[in-house]
Amino acid sequence: MSLFKLSPKNLMEKKGKEVIVGITAYDYISAKLAESAGVDFILIGDSASMVILGYEDTFPIDMEEMLIFCKAVSRGAPNVLRIGDMPFLSYQVSKKTAVYNAGRFVKEGRCHGVKIEGGEEIVEIVYAVTKAGIPVLGHIGVTPQRSIELGGLKVRGKDVETAKKLIKEAKLLEEAGVFAVLLECVPSEISKIITEEVKVPTIGIGAGPYTDGQILVFHDVVGLFPEMRPKFVKTYFKGFEVLKEAISTYIKECKEKIFPEEKHSFRLSEEILKELLLKK
Ligand code: KIV
């Protein structure tokens, strides 16, 4: 499907009318599942660094890896709005590299836009990328790519100063042209204020019930990532346990010669078999 048949504008129009629901996806199957379930948008998140590549945080994942996931998602969910998450160091170095890498998400990754983490410090970058015609989803609150500076992934906006900063940043990002703002791990009251004060939709993860939309990580929704289960996650399926059980049964059946059965096997015709045996 042509990229321009879907637009972040469609999400913007949903503000105040319906709850916008997003999920992350990283490969053909997770994307296909998300599309067939009817999500409003897919984020190809840099959380792939942990849930797909097994790193401890989001720092190691790079552009080339992100683009592989974006391409797979575009094949699995051609009819859903897809946003690529700009990985660490793909936009911080200069506006030029930010625009170039954001462009790669569109050109090579077949994404309709990019997500960029950060507030005040990246406003100029957001301007530059949106000026290049690439829609940007802002991301404030807990921003894992700044977790070294912030001292971890703790809820942000619990004191007056940080709360004010978050509200200001949401407005600055709106001015810079973002089509929506993702709020990660902020108190519900703060996301309510931001949601009321900006015209673009707010998408929450750990941001309470008042945002215009919600997003969760695919592996958390289906219970495929038992290593980490943050408070804000709701898991709808015991994916890891159920799949593990299936694989254990497969191993057991092979060992006990229950699998493969006749119906899983290919057979020679009687004539060929006879001829073969005679020729021996
Ligand atoms: O990479 C990711 O999964 C995210 C979440 C906040 C949705 O950015």
PDB file of C-alpha atoms and ligand atoms in Angstrom:
ATOM      1  CA  MET A   1       0.000   0.000   0.000  1.00  0.00           C
ATOM      2  CA  SER A   2       1.254   3.497  -0.816  1.00  0.00           C
ATOM      3  CA  LEU A   3       2.524   5.267   2.277  1.00  0.00           C
ATOM      4  CA  PHE A   4       0.360   8.336   1.671  1.00  0.00           C
ATOM      5  CA  LYS A   5      -2.889   6.319   1.867  1.00  0.00           C
ATOM      6  CA  LEU A   6      -2.454   6.407   5.660  1.00  0.00           C
ATOM      7  CA  SER A   7      -1.498   9.500   7.577  1.00  0.00           C
ATOM      8  CA  PRO A   8      -0.808  10.520  11.163  1.00  0.00           C
ATOM      9  CA  LYS A   9      -3.505  13.141  10.462  1.00  0.00           C
ATOM     10  CA  ASN A  10      -6.049  10.329  10.856  1.00  0.00           C
ATOM     11  CA  LEU A  11      -4.829   9.847  14.427  1.00  0.00           C
ATOM     12  CA  MET A  12      -5.021  13.570  15.127  1.00  0.00           C
ATOM     13  CA  GLU A  13      -8.652  13.613  14.049  1.00  0.00           C
ATOM     14  CA  LYS A  14      -9.479  10.960  16.646  1.00  0.00           C
ATOM     15  CA  LYS A  15      -8.622  13.222  19.581  1.00  0.00           C
ATOM     16  CA  GLY A  16     -11.712  13.739  21.697  1.00  0.00           C
ATOM     17  CA  LYS A  17     -13.732  11.296  19.580  1.00  0.00           C
ATOM     18  CA  GLU A  18     -12.326   7.848  20.330  1.00  0.00           C
ATOM     19  CA  VAL A  19      -9.505   6.286  22.284  1.00  0.00           C
ATOM     20  CA  ILE A  20      -6.439   5.765  20.080  1.00  0.00           C
ATOM     21  CA  VAL A  21      -4.834   2.365  20.625  1.00  0.00           C
ATOM     22  CA  GLY A  22      -1.314   1.494  19.627  1.00  0.00           C
ATOM     23  CA  ILE A  23       0.961  -1.466  20.177  1.00  0.00           C
ATOM     24  CA  THR A  24       4.568  -2.137  19.313  1.00  0.00           C
ATOM     25  CA  ALA A  25       5.506  -4.737  16.711  1.00  0.00           C
ATOM     26  CA  TYR A  26       8.846  -5.795  15.329  1.00  0.00           C
ATOM     27  CA  ASP A  27       8.319  -8.593  12.839  1.00  0.00           C
ATOM     28  CA  TYR A  28       5.929  -9.940  10.225  1.00  0.00           C
ATOM     29  CA  ILE A  29       3.807 -12.012  12.622  1.00  0.00           C
ATOM     30  CA  SER A  30       3.486  -9.507  15.477  1.00  0.00           C
ATOM     31  CA  ALA A  31       2.537  -6.884  12.872  1.00  0.00           C
ATOM     32  CA  LYS A  32       0.003  -9.193  11.227  1.00  0.00           C
ATOM     33  CA  LEU A  33      -1.549  -9.946  14.622  1.00  0.00           C
ATOM     34  CA  ALA A  34      -1.742  -6.243  15.463  1.00  0.00           C
ATOM     35  CA  GLU A  35      -3.296  -5.380  12.115  1.00  0.00           C
ATOM     36  CA  SER A  36      -5.869  -8.172  12.243  1.00  0.00           C
ATOM     37  CA  ALA A  37      -6.820  -7.239  15.809  1.00  0.00           C
ATOM     38  CA  GLY A  38      -7.513  -3.686  14.624  1.00  0.00           C
ATOM     39  CA  VAL A  39      -4.953  -1.378  16.263  1.00  0.00           C
ATOM     40  CA  ASP A  40      -4.911   2.282  15.261  1.00  0.00           C
ATOM     41  CA  PHE A  41      -1.149   2.428  14.891  1.00  0.00           C
ATOM     42  CA  ILE A  42       1.994   0.364  15.325  1.00  0.00           C
ATOM     43  CA  LEU A  43       5.222   1.604  16.851  1.00  0.00           C
ATOM     44  CA  ILE A  44       8.321  -0.243  15.783  1.00  0.00           C
ATOM     45  CA  GLY A  45       9.857   0.537  19.153  1.00  0.00           C
ATOM     46  CA  ASP A  46      13.494   0.570  20.161  1.00  0.00           C
ATOM     47  CA  SER A  47      12.256  -1.771  22.918  1.00  0.00           C
ATOM     48  CA  ALA A  48      13.211  -4.312  20.225  1.00  0.00           C
ATOM     49  CA  SER A  49      16.658  -3.927  21.749  1.00  0.00           C
ATOM     50  CA  MET A  50      15.411  -5.878  24.792  1.00  0.00           C
ATOM     51  CA  VAL A  51      12.442  -7.947  23.656  1.00  0.00           C
ATOM     52  CA  ILE A  52      13.897  -9.065  20.314  1.00  0.00           C
ATOM     53  CA  LEU A  53      17.660  -8.733  20.607  1.00  0.00           C
ATOM     54  CA  GLY A  54      17.998  -9.555  24.307  1.00  0.00           C
ATOM     55  CA  TYR A  55      20.017  -6.495  25.362  1.00  0.00           C
ATOM     56  CA  GLU A  56      19.475  -5.008  28.828  1.00  0.00           C
ATOM     57  CA  ASP A  57      18.401  -1.583  27.582  1.00  0.00           C
ATOM     58  CA  THR A  58      17.691   0.408  24.435  1.00  0.00           C
ATOM     59  CA  PHE A  59      21.178   1.857  23.947  1.00  0.00           C
ATOM     60  CA  PRO A  60      22.733  -0.835  21.741  1.00  0.00           C
ATOM     61  CA  ILE A  61      20.134  -1.085  18.964  1.00  0.00           C
ATOM     62  CA  ASP A  62      21.099   0.753  15.774  1.00  0.00           C
ATOM     63  CA  MET A  63      19.517   2.085  12.595  1.00  0.00           C
ATOM     64  CA  GLU A  64      20.249  -0.991  10.493  1.00  0.00           C
ATOM     65  CA  GLU A  65      18.562  -3.287  13.021  1.00  0.00           C
ATOM     66  CA  MET A  66      15.592  -0.940  13.403  1.00  0.00           C
ATOM     67  CA  LEU A  67      15.153  -0.809   9.632  1.00  0.00           C
ATOM     68  CA  ILE A  68      15.040  -4.599   9.344  1.00  0.00           C
ATOM     69  CA  PHE A  69      12.195  -4.641  11.894  1.00  0.00           C
ATOM     70  CA  CYS A  70      10.367  -1.773  10.152  1.00  0.00           C
ATOM     71  CA  LYS A  71      10.518  -3.536   6.791  1.00  0.00           C
ATOM     72  CA  ALA A  72       9.134  -6.745   8.307  1.00  0.00           C
ATOM     73  CA  VAL A  73       6.329  -4.830  10.034  1.00  0.00           C
ATOM     74  CA  SER A  74       5.424  -3.016   6.813  1.00  0.00           C
ATOM     75  CA  ARG A  75       4.976  -6.403   5.148  1.00  0.00           C
ATOM     76  CA  GLY A  76       2.927  -7.789   8.046  1.00  0.00           C
ATOM     77  CA  ALA A  77       0.737  -4.723   8.560  1.00  0.00           C
ATOM     78  CA  PRO A  78       0.522  -2.854   5.248  1.00  0.00           C
ATOM     79  CA  ASN A  79      -2.773  -1.214   6.200  1.00  0.00           C
ATOM     80  CA  VAL A  80      -1.837   0.203   9.591  1.00  0.00           C
ATOM     81  CA  LEU A  81      -0.109   3.484  10.376  1.00  0.00           C
ATOM     82  CA  ARG A  82       3.494   2.611  11.259  1.00  0.00           C
ATOM     83  CA  ILE A  83       5.868   4.756  13.282  1.00  0.00           C
ATOM     84  CA  GLY A  84       9.570   3.969  13.544  1.00  0.00           C
ATOM     85  CA  ASP A  85      11.394   4.698  16.790  1.00  0.00           C
ATOM     86  CA  MET A  86      14.643   6.594  16.268  1.00  0.00           C
ATOM     87  CA  PRO A  87      17.368   4.733  18.173  1.00  0.00           C
ATOM     88  CA  PHE A  88      20.044   6.201  20.403  1.00  0.00           C
ATOM     89  CA  LEU A  89      22.533   8.371  18.445  1.00  0.00           C
ATOM     90  CA  SER A  90      20.426   8.433  15.285  1.00  0.00           C
ATOM     91  CA  TYR A  91      19.197  12.008  15.931  1.00  0.00           C
ATOM     92  CA  GLN A  92      21.205  13.561  18.782  1.00  0.00           C
ATOM     93  CA  VAL A  93      24.379  14.271  16.794  1.00  0.00           C
ATOM     94  CA  SER A  94      23.040  16.922  14.424  1.00  0.00           C
ATOM     95  CA  LYS A  95      19.870  18.073  12.693  1.00  0.00           C
ATOM     96  CA  LYS A  96      21.346  16.803   9.442  1.00  0.00           C
ATOM     97  CA  THR A  97      21.812  13.247  10.711  1.00  0.00           C
ATOM     98  CA  ALA A  98      18.400  13.374  12.369  1.00  0.00           C
ATOM     99  CA  VAL A  99      16.682  14.304   9.103  1.00  0.00           C
ATOM    100  CA  TYR A 100      18.725  11.752   7.164  1.00  0.00           C
ATOM    101  CA  ASN A 101      17.955   8.909   9.579  1.00  0.00           C
ATOM    102  CA  ALA A 102      14.286   9.882   9.919  1.00  0.00           C
ATOM    103  CA  GLY A 103      14.159   9.820   6.116  1.00  0.00           C
ATOM    104  CA  ARG A 104      15.569   6.296   6.098  1.00  0.00           C
ATOM    105  CA  PHE A 105      12.638   5.163   8.258  1.00  0.00           C
ATOM    106  CA  VAL A 106      10.304   6.403   5.525  1.00  0.00           C
ATOM    107  CA  LYS A 107      12.370   5.535   2.454  1.00  0.00           C
ATOM    108  CA  GLU A 108      13.665   2.121   3.510  1.00  0.00           C
ATOM    109  CA  GLY A 109      11.524   1.160   6.495  1.00  0.00           C
ATOM    110  CA  ARG A 110       8.216   2.174   4.847  1.00  0.00           C
ATOM    111  CA  CYS A 111       7.141   4.046   8.000  1.00  0.00           C
ATOM    112  CA  HIS A 112       4.663   6.921   8.053  1.00  0.00           C
ATOM    113  CA  GLY A 113       6.647   8.817  10.669  1.00  0.00           C
ATOM    114  CA  VAL A 114       9.174   8.566  13.454  1.00  0.00           C
ATOM    115  CA  LYS A 115       9.185   8.819  17.218  1.00  0.00           C
ATOM    116  CA  ILE A 116      11.870  10.937  18.860  1.00  0.00           C
ATOM    117  CA  GLU A 117      12.553  10.840  22.599  1.00  0.00           C
ATOM    118  CA  GLY A 118      13.138  14.046  24.494  1.00  0.00           C
ATOM    119  CA  GLY A 119      11.797  17.463  25.436  1.00  0.00           C
ATOM    120  CA  GLU A 120      13.266  20.949  25.231  1.00  0.00           C
ATOM    121  CA  GLU A 121      16.677  19.701  24.139  1.00  0.00           C
ATOM    122  CA  ILE A 122      15.369  18.108  20.925  1.00  0.00           C
ATOM    123  CA  VAL A 123      12.814  20.714  19.853  1.00  0.00           C
ATOM    124  CA  GLU A 124      15.108  22.023  17.091  1.00  0.00           C
ATOM    125  CA  ILE A 125      15.550  18.502  15.794  1.00  0.00           C
ATOM    126  CA  VAL A 126      11.792  17.955  15.736  1.00  0.00           C
ATOM    127  CA  TYR A 127      11.423  21.193  13.743  1.00  0.00           C
ATOM    128  CA  ALA A 128      14.021  20.034  11.243  1.00  0.00           C
ATOM    129  CA  VAL A 129      12.488  16.575  10.779  1.00  0.00           C
ATOM    130  CA  THR A 130       8.906  17.835  10.434  1.00  0.00           C
ATOM    131  CA  LYS A 131      10.174  20.523   8.016  1.00  0.00           C
ATOM    132  CA  ALA A 132      11.512  17.699   5.877  1.00  0.00           C
ATOM    133  CA  GLY A 133       7.948  16.353   5.658  1.00  0.00           C
ATOM    134  CA  ILE A 134       8.417  13.512   8.100  1.00  0.00           C
ATOM    135  CA  PRO A 135       5.732  13.313  10.797  1.00  0.00           C
ATOM    136  CA  VAL A 136       7.083  13.094  14.350  1.00  0.00           C
ATOM    137  CA  LEU A 137       5.616  11.503  17.454  1.00  0.00           C
ATOM    138  CA  GLY A 138       7.113  13.201  20.516  1.00  0.00           C
ATOM    139  CA  HIS A 139       8.041  11.217  23.631  1.00  0.00           C
ATOM    140  CA  ILE A 140       8.410  12.760  27.071  1.00  0.00           C
ATOM    141  CA  GLY A 141       8.248  11.593  30.680  1.00  0.00           C
ATOM    142  CA  VAL A 142      10.481   8.609  31.152  1.00  0.00           C
ATOM    143  CA  THR A 143      12.770   8.628  28.142  1.00  0.00           C
ATOM    144  CA  PRO A 144      14.920   5.490  28.333  1.00  0.00           C
ATOM    145  CA  GLN A 145      17.558   6.919  25.998  1.00  0.00           C
ATOM    146  CA  ARG A 146      18.257   9.546  28.687  1.00  0.00           C
ATOM    147  CA  SER A 147      18.116   7.089  31.581  1.00  0.00           C
ATOM    148  CA  ILE A 148      21.808   7.519  32.431  1.00  0.00           C
ATOM    149  CA  GLU A 149      21.308  11.252  32.886  1.00  0.00           C
ATOM    150  CA  LEU A 150      17.934  10.789  34.660  1.00  0.00           C
ATOM    151  CA  GLY A 151      19.277   8.078  36.938  1.00  0.00           C
ATOM    152  CA  GLY A 152      16.989   5.282  35.803  1.00  0.00           C
ATOM    153  CA  LEU A 153      13.448   4.771  34.645  1.00  0.00           C
ATOM    154  CA  LYS A 154      11.567   6.258  37.591  1.00  0.00           C
ATOM    155  CA  VAL A 155       8.190   7.978  37.171  1.00  0.00           C
ATOM    156  CA  ARG A 156       8.691  11.608  36.087  1.00  0.00           C
ATOM    157  CA  GLY A 157       6.701  14.671  37.101  1.00  0.00           C
ATOM    158  CA  LYS A 158       6.123  13.911  40.744  1.00  0.00           C
ATOM    159  CA  ASP A 159       7.450  17.268  41.927  1.00  0.00           C
ATOM    160  CA  VAL A 160       6.232  20.703  40.881  1.00  0.00           C
ATOM    161  CA  GLU A 161       9.378  21.594  38.947  1.00  0.00           C
ATOM    162  CA  THR A 162       9.431  18.444  36.786  1.00  0.00           C
ATOM    163  CA  ALA A 163       5.661  18.523  36.362  1.00  0.00           C
ATOM    164  CA  LYS A 164       5.877  22.085  35.014  1.00  0.00           C
ATOM    165  CA  LYS A 165       8.777  21.088  32.781  1.00  0.00           C
ATOM    166  CA  LEU A 166       6.744  18.234  31.293  1.00  0.00           C
ATOM    167  CA  ILE A 167       3.767  20.486  30.563  1.00  0.00           C
ATOM    168  CA  LYS A 168       6.063  23.060  28.960  1.00  0.00           C
ATOM    169  CA  GLU A 169       7.808  20.399  26.894  1.00  0.00           C
ATOM    170  CA  ALA A 170       4.524  19.001  25.577  1.00  0.00           C
ATOM    171  CA  LYS A 171       3.600  22.506  24.389  1.00  0.00           C
ATOM    172  CA  LEU A 172       7.026  23.111  22.842  1.00  0.00           C
ATOM    173  CA  LEU A 173       6.812  19.835  20.965  1.00  0.00           C
ATOM    174  CA  GLU A 174       3.344  20.722  19.734  1.00  0.00           C
ATOM    175  CA  GLU A 175       4.708  24.038  18.437  1.00  0.00           C
ATOM    176  CA  ALA A 176       7.563  22.186  16.759  1.00  0.00           C
ATOM    177  CA  GLY A 177       4.969  20.203  14.799  1.00  0.00           C
ATOM    178  CA  VAL A 178       4.597  16.766  16.412  1.00  0.00           C
ATOM    179  CA  PHE A 179       1.413  14.939  15.418  1.00  0.00           C
ATOM    180  CA  ALA A 180       1.055  13.411  18.904  1.00  0.00           C
ATOM    181  CA  VAL A 181       2.957  13.184  22.178  1.00  0.00           C
ATOM    182  CA  LEU A 182       3.728   9.939  23.944  1.00  0.00           C
ATOM    183  CA  LEU A 183       3.760  10.266  27.727  1.00  0.00           C
ATOM    184  CA  GLU A 184       5.707   7.525  29.468  1.00  0.00           C
ATOM    185  CA  CYS A 185       5.392   6.933  33.219  1.00  0.00           C
ATOM    186  CA  VAL A 186       3.966  10.223  34.403  1.00  0.00           C
ATOM    187  CA  PRO A 187       1.310  10.736  37.099  1.00  0.00           C
ATOM    188  CA  SER A 188      -2.254  10.619  35.745  1.00  0.00           C
ATOM    189  CA  GLU A 189      -2.921  14.212  36.864  1.00  0.00           C
ATOM    190  CA  ILE A 190      -0.047  15.506  34.745  1.00  0.00           C
ATOM    191  CA  SER A 191      -1.143  13.599  31.655  1.00  0.00           C
ATOM    192  CA  LYS A 192      -4.675  14.971  32.198  1.00  0.00           C
ATOM    193  CA  ILE A 193      -3.361  18.547  32.238  1.00  0.00           C
ATOM    194  CA  ILE A 194      -1.221  17.947  29.150  1.00  0.00           C
ATOM    195  CA  THR A 195      -4.092  16.224  27.317  1.00  0.00           C
ATOM    196  CA  GLU A 196      -6.325  19.218  28.009  1.00  0.00           C
ATOM    197  CA  GLU A 197      -3.708  21.807  27.123  1.00  0.00           C
ATOM    198  CA  VAL A 198      -2.390  20.493  23.807  1.00  0.00           C
ATOM    199  CA  LYS A 199      -4.390  20.088  20.611  1.00  0.00           C
ATOM    200  CA  VAL A 200      -2.490  17.024  19.426  1.00  0.00           C
ATOM    201  CA  PRO A 201      -3.371  13.600  20.866  1.00  0.00           C
ATOM    202  CA  THR A 202      -1.504  12.295  23.879  1.00  0.00           C
ATOM    203  CA  ILE A 203      -0.635   8.605  23.924  1.00  0.00           C
ATOM    204  CA  GLY A 204       0.093   7.126  27.323  1.00  0.00           C
ATOM    205  CA  ILE A 205       2.164   4.242  28.602  1.00  0.00           C
ATOM    206  CA  GLY A 206       2.074   4.227  32.368  1.00  0.00           C
ATOM    207  CA  ALA A 207       0.378   7.620  32.160  1.00  0.00           C
ATOM    208  CA  GLY A 208      -3.067   6.736  33.506  1.00  0.00           C
ATOM    209  CA  PRO A 209      -6.541   6.850  31.996  1.00  0.00           C
ATOM    210  CA  TYR A 210      -6.810  10.479  30.832  1.00  0.00           C
ATOM    211  CA  THR A 211      -4.609  10.406  27.741  1.00  0.00           C
ATOM    212  CA  ASP A 212      -6.170  10.380  24.263  1.00  0.00           C
ATOM    213  CA  GLY A 213      -4.658   6.998  23.585  1.00  0.00           C
ATOM    214  CA  GLN A 214      -2.715   4.097  25.024  1.00  0.00           C
ATOM    215  CA  ILE A 215       0.217   2.031  23.862  1.00  0.00           C
ATOM    216  CA  LEU A 216       1.852  -1.097  25.247  1.00  0.00           C
ATOM    217  CA  VAL A 217       4.712  -3.289  24.170  1.00  0.00           C
ATOM    218  CA  PHE A 218       3.522  -6.335  22.199  1.00  0.00           C
ATOM    219  CA  HIS A 219       5.480  -8.785  24.352  1.00  0.00           C
ATOM    220  CA  ASP A 220       3.919  -7.353  27.527  1.00  0.00           C
ATOM    221  CA  VAL A 221       0.366  -7.595  26.164  1.00  0.00           C
ATOM    222  CA  VAL A 222       0.776 -11.242  25.223  1.00  0.00           C
ATOM    223  CA  GLY A 223       2.998 -12.203  28.159  1.00  0.00           C
ATOM    224  CA  LEU A 224       6.105 -13.046  26.181  1.00  0.00           C
ATOM    225  CA  PHE A 225       8.670 -11.165  28.232  1.00  0.00           C
ATOM    226  CA  PRO A 226       8.680 -12.554  31.764  1.00  0.00           C
ATOM    227  CA  GLU A 227      11.975 -10.837  32.688  1.00  0.00           C
ATOM    228  CA  MET A 228      10.335  -7.473  33.164  1.00  0.00           C
ATOM    229  CA  ARG A 229       6.760  -6.652  34.179  1.00  0.00           C
ATOM    230  CA  PRO A 230       6.362  -2.984  35.084  1.00  0.00           C
ATOM    231  CA  LYS A 231       3.398  -1.863  37.228  1.00  0.00           C
ATOM    232  CA  PHE A 232       1.687  -0.125  34.289  1.00  0.00           C
ATOM    233  CA  VAL A 233       1.549  -3.263  32.149  1.00  0.00           C
ATOM    234  CA  LYS A 234      -1.530  -5.423  31.814  1.00  0.00           C
ATOM    235  CA  THR A 235      -0.845  -8.857  30.394  1.00  0.00           C
ATOM    236  CA  TYR A 236      -3.699 -10.491  28.488  1.00  0.00           C
ATOM    237  CA  PHE A 237      -2.156 -13.896  27.750  1.00  0.00           C
ATOM    238  CA  LYS A 238       0.408 -16.201  29.296  1.00  0.00           C
ATOM    239  CA  GLY A 239       2.383 -16.306  26.050  1.00  0.00           C
ATOM    240  CA  PHE A 240       5.692 -17.494  27.469  1.00  0.00           C
ATOM    241  CA  GLU A 241       4.159 -20.334  29.520  1.00  0.00           C
ATOM    242  CA  VAL A 242       1.787 -21.450  26.749  1.00  0.00           C
ATOM    243  CA  LEU A 243       4.485 -21.473  24.060  1.00  0.00           C
ATOM    244  CA  LYS A 244       7.000 -23.155  26.380  1.00  0.00           C
ATOM    245  CA  GLU A 245       4.438 -25.868  27.084  1.00  0.00           C
ATOM    246  CA  ALA A 246       3.931 -26.412  23.337  1.00  0.00           C
ATOM    247  CA  ILE A 247       7.683 -26.758  22.749  1.00  0.00           C
ATOM    248  CA  SER A 248       8.064 -29.118  25.744  1.00  0.00           C
ATOM    249  CA  THR A 249       5.284 -31.316  24.375  1.00  0.00           C
ATOM    250  CA  TYR A 250       6.962 -31.355  20.957  1.00  0.00           C
ATOM    251  CA  ILE A 251      10.282 -32.456  22.505  1.00  0.00           C
ATOM    252  CA  LYS A 252       8.545 -35.129  24.591  1.00  0.00           C
ATOM    253  CA  GLU A 253       6.625 -36.495  21.603  1.00  0.00           C
ATOM    254  CA  CYS A 254       9.784 -36.704  19.486  1.00  0.00           C
ATOM    255  CA  LYS A 255      11.677 -38.491  22.254  1.00  0.00           C
ATOM    256  CA  GLU A 256       8.808 -40.925  22.789  1.00  0.00           C
ATOM    257  CA  LYS A 257       8.339 -41.428  19.028  1.00  0.00           C
ATOM    258  CA  ILE A 258       4.760 -40.153  19.148  1.00  0.00           C
ATOM    259  CA  PHE A 259       5.647 -37.534  16.542  1.00  0.00           C
ATOM    260  CA  PRO A 260       5.842 -37.701  13.543  1.00  0.00           C
ATOM    261  CA  GLU A 261       2.781 -39.807  12.830  1.00  0.00           C
ATOM    262  CA  GLU A 262       1.771 -41.378   9.544  1.00  0.00           C
ATOM    263  CA  LYS A 263      -0.157 -38.233   8.560  1.00  0.00           C
ATOM    264  CA  HIS A 264       3.001 -36.117   8.886  1.00  0.00           C
ATOM    265  CA  SER A 265       5.088 -38.429   6.683  1.00  0.00           C
ATOM    266  CA  PHE A 266       5.607 -38.811   2.949  1.00  0.00           C
ATOM    267  CA  ARG A 267       5.366 -42.251   1.355  1.00  0.00           C
ATOM    268  CA  LEU A 268       6.597 -43.896  -1.834  1.00  0.00           C
ATOM    269  CA  SER A 269       4.103 -45.629  -4.103  1.00  0.00           C
ATOM    270  CA  GLU A 270       4.007 -49.446  -3.917  1.00  0.00           C
ATOM    271  CA  GLU A 271       5.542 -49.785  -7.434  1.00  0.00           C
ATOM    272  CA  ILE A 272       8.500 -47.521  -6.756  1.00  0.00           C
ATOM    273  CA  LEU A 273       9.117 -49.231  -3.474  1.00  0.00           C
ATOM    274  CA  LYS A 274       9.029 -52.674  -5.096  1.00  0.00           C
ATOM    275  CA  GLU A 275      11.387 -51.559  -7.855  1.00  0.00           C
ATOM    276  CA  LEU A 276      13.780 -50.072  -5.364  1.00  0.00           C
ATOM    277  CA  LEU A 277      13.805 -53.191  -3.208  1.00  0.00           C
ATOM    278  CA  LEU A 278      14.308 -55.454  -6.252  1.00  0.00           C
ATOM    279  CA  LYS A 279      17.258 -53.387  -7.444  1.00  0.00           C
ATOM    280  CA  LYS A 280      19.048 -53.649  -4.117  1.00  0.00           C
TER     281      LYS A 280
HETATM  282  O1  KIV B   1      10.184   1.405  22.273  1.00  0.00           O
HETATM  283  C1  KIV B   1       9.091   1.326  22.849  1.00  0.00           C
HETATM  284  O2  KIV B   1       8.498   0.254  22.972  1.00  0.00           O
HETATM  285  C2  KIV B   1       8.538   2.547  23.402  1.00  0.00           C
HETATM  286  C3  KIV B   1       7.370   2.448  24.330  1.00  0.00           C
HETATM  287  C4  KIV B   1       7.256   3.672  25.123  1.00  0.00           C
HETATM  288  C5  KIV B   1       6.087   2.159  23.654  1.00  0.00           C
HETATM  289  O3  KIV B   1       9.014   3.601  23.123  1.00  0.00           O
END
